[in-house]
Short mmCIF file of C-alpha atoms in Angstrom, two decimals:
data_model
loop_
_atom_site.label_atom_id
_atom_site.label_comp_id
_atom_site.label_asym_id
_atom_site.label_seq_id
_atom_site.Cartn_x
_atom_site.Cartn_y
_atom_site.Cartn_z
CA MET A 987 117.31 71.39 106.91
CA THR A 988 116.76 67.79 105.81
CA SER A 989 117.81 66.43 102.46
CA ARG A 990 114.19 66.23 101.33
CA SER A 991 113.40 69.82 102.32
CA THR A 992 116.61 70.98 100.64
CA ARG A 993 115.54 69.35 97.38
CA TRP A 994 112.11 70.99 97.57
CA ALA A 995 113.71 74.38 98.29
CA GLN A 996 115.93 73.95 95.26
CA ALA A 997 112.93 72.95 93.14
CA GLU A 998 111.09 76.10 94.27
CA ARG A 999 114.04 78.28 93.23
CA TRP A 1000 114.45 76.51 89.91
CA GLY A 1001 110.76 77.02 89.22
CA LEU A 1002 111.30 80.78 89.49
CA TYR A 1003 114.48 80.54 87.40
CA ALA A 1004 112.63 78.66 84.68
CA LEU A 1005 109.76 81.14 84.66
CA GLY A 1006 112.17 84.08 84.57
CA ALA A 1007 114.23 82.58 81.76
CA PHE A 1008 111.16 81.73 79.69
CA THR A 1009 109.80 85.22 80.23
CA ALA A 1010 113.07 86.85 79.17
CA VAL A 1011 113.32 84.73 76.02
CA SER A 1012 109.68 85.45 75.16
CA ILE A 1013 110.13 89.21 75.52
CA PHE A 1014 113.30 89.12 73.42
CA GLY A 1015 111.64 87.04 70.72
CA PHE A 1016 108.63 89.33 70.62
CA GLY A 1017 110.74 92.48 70.43
CA TYR A 1018 113.34 91.20 67.97
CA TYR A 1019 111.24 89.03 65.67
CA ALA A 1020 107.52 89.71 66.08
CA LEU A 1021 107.95 93.48 65.95
CA HIS A 1022 110.69 93.31 63.32
CA PRO A 1023 109.95 90.43 60.94
CA GLU A 1024 112.82 91.61 58.75
CA ASN A 1025 115.11 90.03 61.38
CA LEU A 1026 113.73 86.58 60.65
CA PRO A 1027 116.04 84.30 58.65
CA PRO A 1028 114.65 83.90 55.14
CA SER A 1029 114.59 80.11 55.18
CA GLY A 1030 111.26 78.29 55.23
CA PHE A 1031 112.35 76.20 58.20
CA ALA A 1032 113.11 79.29 60.30
CA LEU A 1033 109.77 80.82 59.39
CA ARG A 1034 107.95 77.65 60.41
CA ILE A 1035 109.81 77.55 63.74
CA TYR A 1036 108.91 81.18 64.36
CA ALA A 1037 105.25 80.57 63.57
CA ILE A 1038 105.13 77.60 65.94
CA SER A 1039 106.94 79.55 68.67
CA PHE A 1040 104.68 82.58 68.37
CA ASN A 1041 101.54 80.47 68.44
CA ALA A 1042 102.74 78.49 71.46
CA PHE A 1043 104.58 80.98 73.66
CA ALA A 1044 101.55 82.21 75.62
CA GLN A 1045 100.33 78.66 76.20
CA LEU A 1046 103.79 77.54 77.29
CA HIS A 1047 104.11 80.54 79.58
CA ILE A 1048 100.96 79.51 81.44
CA LEU A 1049 102.16 75.91 81.71
CA VAL A 1050 105.66 76.87 82.90
CA ALA A 1051 104.12 79.24 85.44
CA PHE A 1052 101.74 76.56 86.63
CA GLY A 1053 104.60 74.08 86.97
CA ALA A 1054 106.54 76.54 89.14
CA LEU A 1055 103.54 77.35 91.34
CA ALA A 1056 102.43 73.72 91.63
CA THR A 1057 105.93 72.68 92.74
CA PHE A 1058 105.92 75.41 95.37
CA LEU A 1059 102.47 74.46 96.64
CA VAL A 1060 103.14 70.73 96.76
CA ALA A 1061 106.34 71.37 98.71
CA ARG A 1062 104.51 73.58 101.20
CA THR A 1063 101.01 72.14 101.48
CA GLY A 1064 100.97 68.72 99.80
CA ALA A 1065 97.68 68.33 97.94
CA ARG A 1066 95.67 70.68 100.18
CA TRP A 1067 95.68 73.47 97.57
CA ILE A 1068 93.91 71.44 94.87
CA PRO A 1069 90.32 72.15 96.04
CA ALA A 1070 91.12 75.87 95.88
CA LEU A 1071 92.43 75.39 92.34
CA VAL A 1072 89.25 73.57 91.35
CA GLY A 1073 87.04 76.27 92.86
CA VAL A 1074 88.90 79.12 91.16
CA TYR A 1075 89.04 77.22 87.89
CA VAL A 1076 85.29 76.50 87.79
CA LEU A 1077 84.18 79.98 88.80
CA SER A 1078 86.59 81.80 86.49
CA PHE A 1079 85.54 79.51 83.64
CA LEU A 1080 81.89 80.39 84.29
CA SER A 1081 82.78 84.08 84.32
CA GLU A 1082 84.63 83.74 81.00
CA HIS A 1083 81.92 81.55 79.49
CA ILE A 1084 79.22 84.08 80.34
CA GLY A 1085 81.48 86.94 79.27
CA THR A 1086 82.24 85.54 75.84
CA GLY A 1087 78.60 84.67 75.29
CA TYR A 1088 76.74 87.65 76.72
CA GLY A 1089 79.28 90.43 77.27
CA ILE A 1090 78.88 90.34 81.06
CA PRO A 1091 80.88 91.19 83.16
CA PHE A 1092 83.81 92.21 80.92
CA GLY A 1093 82.13 93.57 77.79
CA GLY A 1094 81.81 91.75 74.50
CA TYR A 1095 84.90 89.83 73.36
CA GLU A 1096 86.01 86.54 71.83
CA TYR A 1097 89.15 84.43 71.98
CA THR A 1098 91.09 83.61 68.85
CA GLY A 1099 92.67 80.20 68.29
CA LEU A 1100 96.08 81.14 69.73
CA LEU A 1101 95.39 79.83 73.23
CA GLY A 1102 94.76 76.24 72.27
CA ALA A 1103 92.03 73.73 73.10
CA ARG A 1104 88.75 74.99 74.51
CA ILE A 1105 86.22 73.87 77.05
CA GLY A 1106 82.98 74.30 75.19
CA PRO A 1107 82.80 76.54 72.16
CA ARG A 1108 84.33 79.74 73.53
CA VAL A 1109 86.80 79.52 76.44
CA PRO A 1110 90.37 78.15 76.11
CA ALA A 1111 91.10 75.58 78.80
CA LEU A 1112 94.21 77.46 79.92
CA ILE A 1113 92.41 80.72 80.69
CA PRO A 1114 90.81 79.63 84.01
CA LEU A 1115 94.19 78.20 85.01
CA SER A 1116 95.82 81.58 84.41
CA TRP A 1117 93.30 83.19 86.77
CA PHE A 1118 94.48 80.86 89.55
CA LEU A 1119 98.12 81.65 88.83
CA MET A 1120 97.62 85.29 89.78
CA ALA A 1121 94.68 84.98 92.16
CA LEU A 1122 96.62 82.93 94.70
CA PRO A 1123 99.63 85.25 95.09
CA SER A 1124 97.29 88.25 95.13
CA TRP A 1125 95.31 86.66 97.95
CA VAL A 1126 98.28 85.55 100.05
CA MET A 1127 99.99 88.94 99.75
CA ALA A 1128 96.79 90.78 100.71
CA ARG A 1129 96.16 88.41 103.61
CA ALA A 1130 99.74 88.92 104.85
CA VAL A 1131 99.05 92.66 105.12
CA PHE A 1132 95.57 92.53 106.64
CA ARG A 1133 95.82 89.24 108.54
CA ASP A 1134 92.35 88.37 109.87
CA ARG A 1135 90.59 91.34 108.27
CA ILE A 1136 89.00 89.14 105.63
CA PRO A 1137 86.89 91.77 103.79
CA ALA A 1138 89.96 94.00 103.38
CA SER A 1139 92.04 91.05 102.18
CA ILE A 1140 89.39 90.12 99.60
CA ALA A 1141 89.04 93.71 98.37
CA VAL A 1142 92.80 94.24 97.98
CA GLY A 1143 93.46 90.75 96.62
CA ALA A 1144 90.97 91.43 93.81
CA LEU A 1145 92.93 94.61 93.00
CA GLY A 1146 95.99 92.45 92.41
CA LEU A 1147 94.20 90.87 89.46
CA VAL A 1148 93.07 94.24 88.05
CA LEU A 1149 96.62 95.59 88.20
CA TRP A 1150 97.83 92.61 86.18
CA ASP A 1151 95.18 93.23 83.53
CA LEU A 1152 96.33 96.81 83.02
CA ALA A 1153 99.37 95.31 81.29
CA LEU A 1154 97.96 91.97 80.17
CA ASP A 1155 95.10 93.27 78.06
CA PRO A 1156 97.12 95.73 75.94
CA ALA A 1157 99.80 93.08 75.39
CA MET A 1158 97.45 90.26 74.46
CA SER A 1159 94.64 92.02 72.62
CA PHE A 1160 96.32 95.13 71.17
CA LEU A 1161 99.93 94.15 70.44
CA THR A 1162 98.89 90.58 69.64
CA ALA A 1163 95.54 88.94 68.92
CA TYR A 1164 94.79 86.41 71.64
CA TRP A 1165 91.33 87.92 72.07
CA ARG A 1166 89.32 90.60 70.30
CA TRP A 1167 86.89 93.18 71.65
CA GLU A 1168 83.56 93.63 69.94
CA ASP A 1169 83.56 97.38 70.60
CA ALA A 1170 86.90 99.14 70.87
CA GLY A 1171 87.47 100.97 74.14
CA PRO A 1172 89.73 103.89 75.10
CA TYR A 1173 92.62 101.94 76.66
CA TYR A 1174 94.42 100.08 73.87
CA GLY A 1175 91.03 99.00 72.56
CA MET A 1176 89.87 97.71 75.95
CA PRO A 1177 86.56 99.02 77.38
CA TRP A 1178 86.63 100.31 80.96
CA LEU A 1179 83.89 97.82 81.80
CA ASN A 1180 86.52 95.10 81.54
CA LEU A 1181 88.30 96.38 84.64
CA VAL A 1182 85.02 96.34 86.54
CA GLY A 1183 84.47 92.75 85.41
CA TRP A 1184 87.97 91.79 86.51
CA TYR A 1185 87.40 93.28 89.94
CA VAL A 1186 84.02 91.65 90.43
CA THR A 1187 85.37 88.28 89.28
CA GLY A 1188 88.39 88.83 91.51
CA LEU A 1189 86.16 89.37 94.54
CA VAL A 1190 84.48 86.03 93.90
CA LEU A 1191 87.79 84.22 93.49
CA MET A 1192 89.24 85.82 96.61
CA ALA A 1193 86.19 84.65 98.56
CA VAL A 1194 86.92 81.09 97.39
CA LEU A 1195 90.54 81.36 98.52
CA ALA A 1196 89.43 82.89 101.82
CA ALA A 1197 87.13 79.94 102.42
CA ARG A 1198 89.99 77.50 101.75
CA HIS A 1199 92.72 79.55 103.46
CA HIS A 1200 93.21 77.48 106.60
CA ALA A 1201 92.36 74.09 105.09
CA ALA A 1202 94.90 74.66 102.32
CA ARG A 1203 97.49 76.04 104.78
CA PHE A 1204 97.93 79.19 102.73
CA ASP A 1205 98.94 81.00 105.92
CA GLU A 1206 102.17 78.95 105.88
CA LEU A 1207 103.22 80.07 102.41
CA PRO A 1208 106.23 82.42 102.31
CA VAL A 1209 105.07 85.74 100.91
CA GLY A 1210 108.49 86.59 99.45
CA TRP A 1211 108.40 83.72 96.95
CA LEU A 1212 104.89 84.63 95.84
CA LEU A 1213 105.83 88.30 95.48
CA VAL A 1214 108.67 87.36 93.14
CA TYR A 1215 106.37 85.00 91.26
CA TYR A 1216 103.71 87.71 90.86
CA GLY A 1217 106.38 90.08 89.55
CA LEU A 1218 107.64 87.55 87.01
CA MET A 1219 104.10 86.92 85.79
CA LEU A 1220 103.57 90.66 85.41
CA LEU A 1221 106.92 91.06 83.66
CA LEU A 1222 105.83 89.30 80.45
CA PRO A 1223 103.07 91.75 79.43
CA LEU A 1224 105.03 94.70 80.81
CA GLY A 1225 108.09 93.67 78.83
CA MET A 1226 106.05 93.28 75.67
CA LEU A 1227 104.61 96.77 76.12
CA ALA A 1228 108.06 98.23 76.77
CA VAL A 1229 109.77 96.74 73.71
CA ALA A 1230 106.81 97.85 71.58
CA GLY A 1231 107.07 101.40 72.93
CA ALA A 1232 103.57 101.26 74.45
CA TRP A 1233 104.68 103.39 77.37
CA LEU A 1234 101.21 104.47 78.42
CA GLY A 1235 100.47 100.85 79.39
CA VAL A 1236 103.79 100.52 81.24
CA PHE A 1237 103.37 103.74 83.19
CA ALA A 1238 99.67 103.14 83.87
CA THR A 1239 100.44 99.70 85.31
CA LEU A 1240 103.45 100.75 87.38
CA GLY A 1241 101.70 103.92 88.55
CA ALA A 1242 98.60 101.99 89.60
CA ILE A 1243 100.77 99.48 91.47
CA GLY A 1244 102.58 102.30 93.26
CA LEU A 1245 99.36 104.07 94.23
CA THR A 1246 97.81 100.81 95.39
CA ALA A 1247 100.87 99.91 97.46
CA ALA A 1248 100.86 103.36 99.10
CA ALA A 1249 97.13 103.18 99.83
CA VAL A 1250 97.35 99.65 101.22
CA SER A 1251 100.33 100.62 103.37
CA GLY A 1252 98.44 103.56 104.83
CA TRP A 1253 95.30 101.49 105.29
CA SER A 1254 97.17 98.72 107.08
CA ARG A 1255 98.99 101.18 109.38
CA ALA A 1256 95.72 102.86 110.28
CA ALA A 1257 94.15 99.49 110.99
CA ALA A 1258 97.10 98.15 112.98
CA PRO A 1259 96.02 99.45 116.42
CA GLU A 1260 92.53 98.04 115.95
CA MET A 1261 93.95 94.70 114.82
CA ALA A 1262 96.12 94.62 117.92
CA GLY A 1263 93.16 95.37 120.14
CA GLU A 1264 94.29 98.96 120.84
CA PRO A 1265 92.24 102.12 120.29
CA ALA A 1266 92.90 103.92 117.03
CA PRO A 1267 94.89 107.19 117.23
CA GLU A 1268 91.73 109.22 116.60
CA ALA A 1269 90.01 107.53 119.52
CA VAL A 1270 92.98 108.29 121.81
CA GLY A 1271 93.01 111.93 120.82
CA ALA A 1272 89.29 112.24 121.46
CA SER A 1273 89.48 110.88 124.99
#
């Protein structure tokens, strides 16, 4: 391994370390201070620092995560991934812009001021970026399982986003107030329509990544790194739910991941003979 490639490999690892450390500190701060304000030091300075930290931690988490992923992608593909980023950013922004204005496809909701500057009147600029942060690993992991079965990869990749939202929405709209629902739904205030909207939006974003797959050299990305990255991104909302005792959200997310993994494993095994150009077991038995 050359000196240059060694430095990039170290940068990739340190990106994950930084994301993991930031996530751990954020979960601790939420559990120890946000849920128990009596633990805050009584000084005005400490209270101001806490207020700044609470207002900024979600924004910083997105930026730290983007820094880690961007470093990884630059090391592996140069600038070839940027058109995919632009495509996902624009389409997810349009989905959010329509959603916050007309209640389609997620249901009626609005963002509070905790996520920073906005594009237009309704959508924080960091929100479309966060879609890319989880869309890409979801796509690459699905594509690694199904290889050239593009419809299956798109369908399962979109599920990766829905699974994330099972933890994200309770953490960010129920435990905290990063967005508010117009009509409270049955799952920590979230309407079921939101999951449908996430899946439909996910299908569109996966189609964008599928179209850019070879040009961006996504097939050369190591799946292991992206699996760890996806897990660290999921850990923040899961950790927040756990320290708050919102176990329904924890178990629903982990259970859905387990069921999805089992279903995808069975699906991929059943499809393996066809993908290899062999007759499926049913076809053999029928001959």
